[in-house]
């Protein structure tokens, strides 16, 4: 089933592509190759390739169709896309313990670096991109801290961050720089109090706080950890009125003010530390600020000066700027705001969220863990691609794990020194309006390296370069003859540019398109263009009208088994041209006689003729695929039984007339059944027979007809008669049976009598037990003796 579906899908793909080529109605080779990948243009001379009724667009078709229609393969223009690698510097194998250190711009983590792609419409080009995470890669880390009043205890723990973090980062890289910046809020109501006293000290009277500010770059990136500690220790807490802070303003300035911050082309980390939420685009309206953030640097003396003029940036704006400047963000926030910043992390690629303790005591561990998490993942992104161009990614990560779709852009769990690869497929669906080259860039997020890809679009054929402008072939110079056809000048039309657009239809020209002065123009199967019929195209690209008047086609021929020309020929002008060994109006008559051969290798068993691969029996009594069946004929064995019996054994009903009635066959005697001929050994019909005579004896023979005249009978010369019965065992068996049956009956009778007697005795015993009188004395007996007792006698 799956195989059938695959074949059907491939067929539909082929038909759709071929139909697209024809449907496009391309008038030049350049237009043709932009339709689809499989479209080719035949450059054969006009008179050699195009048939009557076909327009120039018939030159554009699928390659197989062009060859089928008679275009030689050498004259088919079908340019293909290609890939060339212009810069292919291998990835760097850098070691941390090597004395000589490479500069950041000497380290390569992505390969190749530049490619050129020649793209043809519909044809995808795929190349492999490798990424290897280098050891001892330089890192720039900028610590951006919320200095609102709630972060007072956190500032104390950050004062020694510089040297401590330097020491920890030595385990990762020997080239590390650190910087520091702080933020509070926009300096307008209602975010801060604008009373003079509160502007000087926004905190309560017993707290000494610095004036509020939006963002301040305290320390440019430096290798001096002591300098970091010294400057941070001098920082003071400030304050504001609302809970959310203006951190997005600060992040934007850190991202776009590369010179002021001191960013290098290395791994850039931004640690954003706060215990509160954030304002974003639109919140500035509360303070009367309506201008969108312009995404530009506005630092003067390391202070952001336009916070009162521009609104907070949107999240999408931040994502763009962080990505453009290869900055990876670590949000070090308290547990209370973890859900908010985790949602923000999902919107900002290459960012991480860590839980900051209430006093920032765990900030170093948080930074190290977050950096390891970010650096172990590579995510590819590309800038905006030209219209009609698409990019697909497929990742081949560690342990052979393959990702496609959105997962094809990234690989995770990458350790230092690991190498992963990506298969990147770029496809163009159309040529740009001006046909110019375009450049796109693909880079791993958070890294300064990228791959430059120059896209060159194949919009014209090579043969067009040798075109002949104002060619005489094209109606005395009304077009350019290129790629075997005329590309007409503006205002001209026709296969040879013979007409102007103003005279496409006139009665005189239409008359040339009517067959036999009829009324139908181009047989209603085409359009009359410049006095010449251009036949219509069918939905099925395999079906075509042709002829001077479009009166021929290749799909209205006779059919057999629902197949055009029976599937054994081609249709030309509504007549089937049959393949070899086939004939008939629908090519449904096969000249092959192999299907008529019977088991005896004779055609139709010698009883008929083979017509169109089917036996036609000459004797009406016979039928079947090879005339082997005769429903009304008696059986061969029964038909010849009496004659075989009389000639072989001189018995049977015809023994008296045997000489007269049974001399039509040759009789051959054999000693036993094994000597009888077998069907596989003969090239003529042969029947095996087994018959019984009047004495219940069996005899065996075969009947064969050779060449319709010679009949042969092979018969086994001895009969198989049943042996007579053995009387003694039969009589003995009968007597023994009678005796045994008598004994069995006696035993049964005796058993029944015993059972009956025992039942009667048991019944007697039961009645005896139930008697109510004494069975020891006669109840009617009276004694003759009378005893009288003297009442006065006292026994003295």
Coordinates of C-alpha atoms in Angstrom, one line a residue, residues 101-366:
X101 CA 48.0 33.9 22.8
X102 CA 45.9 34.5 19.7
X103 CA 44.0 37.7 19.3
X104 CA 40.2 37.5 19.2
X105 CA 40.1 38.2 15.5
X106 CA 42.5 35.3 14.9
X107 CA 40.2 32.7 16.5
X108 CA 37.8 30.9 14.2
X109 CA 34.8 28.9 15.5
X110 CA 32.7 28.7 12.4
X111 CA 33.5 27.3 9.0
X112 CA 33.2 28.2 6.1
X113 CA 33.2 32.0 6.3
X114 CA 32.0 33.0 2.9
X115 CA 30.1 31.2 0.1
X116 CA 28.6 32.1 -3.2
X117 CA 25.3 30.4 -4.3
X118 CA 24.0 30.3 -7.8
X119 CA 20.3 29.8 -7.4
X120 CA 17.8 28.7 -10.0
X121 CA 14.1 29.0 -9.1
X122 CA 12.8 25.9 -7.4
X123 CA 16.2 24.2 -7.0
X124 CA 17.5 24.0 -3.5
X125 CA 21.2 24.3 -2.6
X126 CA 22.5 22.7 0.5
X127 CA 25.9 23.3 2.2
X128 CA 27.4 22.2 5.5
X129 CA 28.4 24.6 8.3
X130 CA 30.7 23.5 11.1
X131 CA 30.9 25.1 14.6
X132 CA 33.6 24.3 17.1
X133 CA 33.7 26.0 20.6
X134 CA 37.2 27.2 21.0
X135 CA 39.1 26.8 24.3
X136 CA 40.3 29.9 26.2
X137 CA 38.0 32.2 24.3
X138 CA 38.0 35.8 25.5
X139 CA 35.1 37.1 27.5
X140 CA 33.7 40.6 28.2
X141 CA 31.3 40.8 31.2
X142 CA 29.4 44.0 32.0
X143 CA 27.6 44.0 35.4
X144 CA 24.5 46.2 35.2
X145 CA 23.0 46.7 38.7
X146 CA 19.8 48.2 40.1
X147 CA 20.8 50.9 42.6
X148 CA 17.3 51.6 43.9
X149 CA 17.0 51.6 47.7
X150 CA 15.9 48.0 48.1
X151 CA 19.3 46.9 46.7
X152 CA 21.3 48.5 49.5
X153 CA 22.6 45.2 51.0
X154 CA 23.3 43.8 47.6
X155 CA 25.7 46.6 46.8
X156 CA 27.9 45.7 49.7
X157 CA 28.4 42.2 48.3
X158 CA 29.1 43.4 44.8
X159 CA 31.9 45.7 46.0
X160 CA 34.4 42.8 46.0
X161 CA 32.9 41.2 42.9
X162 CA 35.8 42.3 40.5
X163 CA 38.7 40.4 42.0
X164 CA 36.6 37.4 43.1
X165 CA 35.1 37.1 39.6
X166 CA 38.5 37.5 38.0
X167 CA 39.8 34.7 40.0
X168 CA 36.9 32.4 39.2
X169 CA 37.0 33.2 35.5
X170 CA 40.6 32.3 35.2
X171 CA 39.4 28.6 35.2
X172 CA 37.5 29.4 32.0
X173 CA 39.6 32.0 30.1
X174 CA 42.8 33.8 30.5
X175 CA 41.5 36.9 28.6
X176 CA 38.7 38.4 30.8
X177 CA 37.4 41.9 31.1
X178 CA 34.8 43.3 33.5
X179 CA 32.8 46.5 33.6
X180 CA 30.1 48.0 35.8
X181 CA 27.0 50.2 35.3
X182 CA 24.0 51.1 37.3
X183 CA 20.4 52.3 36.8
X184 CA 17.4 53.5 38.7
X185 CA 14.5 55.1 36.8
X186 CA 13.5 57.9 34.5
X187 CA 14.0 61.3 36.2
X188 CA 10.4 62.5 35.7
X189 CA 7.1 62.1 37.6
X190 CA 5.5 59.8 38.5
X191 CA 8.6 57.5 38.6
X192 CA 10.5 59.7 41.0
X193 CA 9.7 62.7 43.2
X194 CA 10.7 65.9 41.5
X195 CA 10.7 68.2 44.6
X196 CA 14.1 69.8 45.0
X197 CA 14.8 68.1 48.3
X198 CA 13.9 64.6 46.9
X199 CA 16.0 65.2 43.8
X200 CA 19.0 65.7 46.1
X201 CA 18.1 62.8 48.4
X202 CA 15.2 60.6 47.4
X203 CA 15.5 58.5 50.5
X204 CA 14.3 59.2 54.0
X205 CA 16.0 61.8 56.2
X206 CA 18.2 59.4 58.1
X207 CA 19.5 57.7 54.8
X208 CA 22.2 59.4 52.7
X209 CA 21.3 58.5 49.0
X210 CA 22.5 59.9 45.7
X211 CA 20.3 61.8 43.3
X212 CA 18.2 59.6 41.1
X213 CA 19.4 58.8 37.5
X214 CA 18.3 56.7 34.6
X215 CA 21.5 54.9 33.6
X216 CA 25.2 55.5 34.4
X217 CA 28.3 53.8 32.9
X218 CA 30.5 53.5 36.0
X219 CA 33.4 51.5 34.7
X220 CA 34.4 50.7 31.1
X221 CA 35.4 47.1 30.5
X222 CA 38.8 46.5 32.1
X223 CA 41.2 43.7 33.1
X224 CA 41.8 45.4 36.5
X225 CA 39.7 43.8 39.1
X226 CA 40.9 46.1 41.8
X227 CA 39.8 49.1 39.8
X228 CA 36.3 47.5 39.6
X229 CA 36.2 47.0 43.4
X230 CA 37.4 50.6 44.0
X231 CA 34.8 52.3 41.8
X232 CA 31.9 50.0 42.9
X233 CA 32.7 50.6 46.6
X234 CA 32.2 54.4 45.9
X235 CA 28.7 53.9 44.5
X236 CA 25.6 55.0 46.5
X237 CA 22.1 53.8 46.6
X238 CA 19.4 56.0 45.1
X239 CA 15.6 55.7 45.2
X240 CA 12.3 56.0 43.2
X241 CA 8.6 56.0 43.8
X242 CA 7.2 53.0 41.9
X243 CA 8.2 49.3 42.1
X244 CA 9.2 48.6 38.4
X245 CA 12.6 50.0 37.4
X246 CA 13.9 51.6 34.2
X247 CA 16.2 48.7 33.5
X248 CA 15.3 48.4 29.8
X249 CA 16.6 52.0 29.2
X250 CA 19.9 50.8 30.7
X251 CA 20.1 47.6 28.7
X252 CA 19.5 49.5 25.4
X253 CA 22.3 51.9 26.1
X254 CA 24.7 49.1 27.1
X255 CA 23.9 47.3 23.8
X256 CA 24.3 50.2 21.4
X257 CA 27.1 52.2 23.1
X258 CA 29.8 49.8 22.2
X259 CA 32.7 52.4 22.3
X260 CA 31.7 53.8 25.7
X261 CA 31.3 50.3 27.2
X262 CA 34.4 49.0 25.5
X263 CA 33.0 45.9 23.9
X264 CA 35.4 43.7 21.9
X265 CA 34.6 41.2 19.2
X266 CA 34.5 38.3 21.8
X267 CA 31.9 36.6 23.9
X268 CA 29.8 39.4 25.4
X269 CA 27.9 38.9 28.7
X270 CA 25.5 41.3 30.3
X271 CA 24.6 40.5 33.9
X272 CA 21.4 42.3 34.8
X273 CA 20.9 42.4 38.6
X274 CA 17.7 43.6 40.2
X275 CA 15.0 42.7 42.8
X276 CA 12.1 44.4 40.9
X277 CA 10.2 44.3 37.7
X278 CA 10.6 46.5 34.6
X279 CA 8.9 49.2 32.6
X280 CA 8.6 48.7 28.8
X281 CA 7.3 50.5 25.7
X282 CA 4.1 52.5 26.4
X283 CA 4.8 53.0 30.1
X284 CA 6.5 56.3 29.3
X285 CA 3.1 57.9 28.6
X286 CA 2.5 58.1 32.4
X287 CA 5.3 60.7 32.4
X288 CA 4.2 62.4 29.2
X289 CA 6.9 60.6 27.1
X290 CA 5.4 59.5 23.8
X291 CA 8.4 59.3 21.4
X292 CA 9.4 55.6 20.7
X293 CA 12.9 54.7 21.8
X294 CA 15.3 55.3 18.8
X295 CA 17.7 52.6 19.7
X296 CA 20.8 54.9 19.5
X297 CA 23.5 55.8 22.0
X298 CA 22.8 58.9 24.1
X299 CA 25.6 58.9 26.7
X300 CA 27.2 62.1 27.8
X301 CA 29.9 61.9 30.4
X302 CA 28.8 58.3 30.9
X303 CA 25.2 59.3 31.8
X304 CA 22.0 58.6 29.7
X305 CA 20.7 62.0 29.0
X306 CA 17.5 61.3 26.9
X307 CA 15.5 59.2 29.4
X308 CA 13.0 62.1 29.7
X309 CA 12.7 62.3 25.9
X310 CA 12.4 58.7 24.6
X311 CA 10.0 56.0 25.9
X312 CA 11.2 52.7 27.2
X313 CA 12.2 50.3 24.5
X314 CA 10.0 47.4 23.6
X315 CA 11.0 43.8 24.2
X316 CA 11.3 43.1 20.4
X317 CA 13.5 46.2 20.0
X318 CA 15.8 45.0 22.8
X319 CA 15.9 41.5 21.2
X320 CA 17.0 43.0 17.9
X321 CA 19.8 45.2 19.4
X322 CA 21.1 42.5 21.7
X323 CA 21.2 40.1 18.8
X324 CA 22.9 42.7 16.4
X325 CA 25.6 43.3 19.0
X326 CA 26.1 39.6 20.0
X327 CA 25.3 40.2 23.7
X328 CA 24.1 37.3 25.9
X329 CA 22.0 38.4 28.8
X330 CA 22.0 36.9 32.3
X331 CA 19.1 38.0 34.5
X332 CA 20.2 37.8 38.2
X333 CA 16.9 38.4 40.0
X334 CA 15.4 37.5 43.3
X335 CA 13.1 34.5 43.7
X336 CA 10.0 36.7 43.9
X337 CA 10.4 37.9 40.2
X338 CA 11.6 34.6 38.8
X339 CA 8.4 33.9 36.9
X340 CA 8.4 37.3 35.2
X341 CA 12.0 37.1 34.0
X342 CA 11.6 33.5 32.9
X343 CA 8.9 34.6 30.6
X344 CA 11.2 37.4 29.4
X345 CA 14.0 34.8 28.8
X346 CA 11.7 32.9 26.4
X347 CA 11.4 36.0 24.3
X348 CA 15.2 36.9 24.3
X349 CA 17.3 34.2 22.6
X350 CA 20.6 33.3 24.3
X351 CA 19.6 34.6 27.7
X352 CA 19.5 32.9 31.1
X353 CA 17.8 33.5 34.5
X354 CA 19.4 32.9 37.8
X355 CA 18.0 33.2 41.3
X356 CA 19.8 36.0 43.2
X357 CA 19.9 35.7 47.0
X358 CA 18.4 38.5 49.0
X359 CA 21.9 40.1 49.5
X360 CA 23.6 39.0 46.2
X361 CA 26.0 36.8 48.1
X362 CA 25.7 34.1 45.4
X363 CA 26.2 36.3 42.4
X364 CA 29.6 34.8 41.3
X365 CA 28.2 31.2 41.3
X366 CA 25.1 32.5 39.5

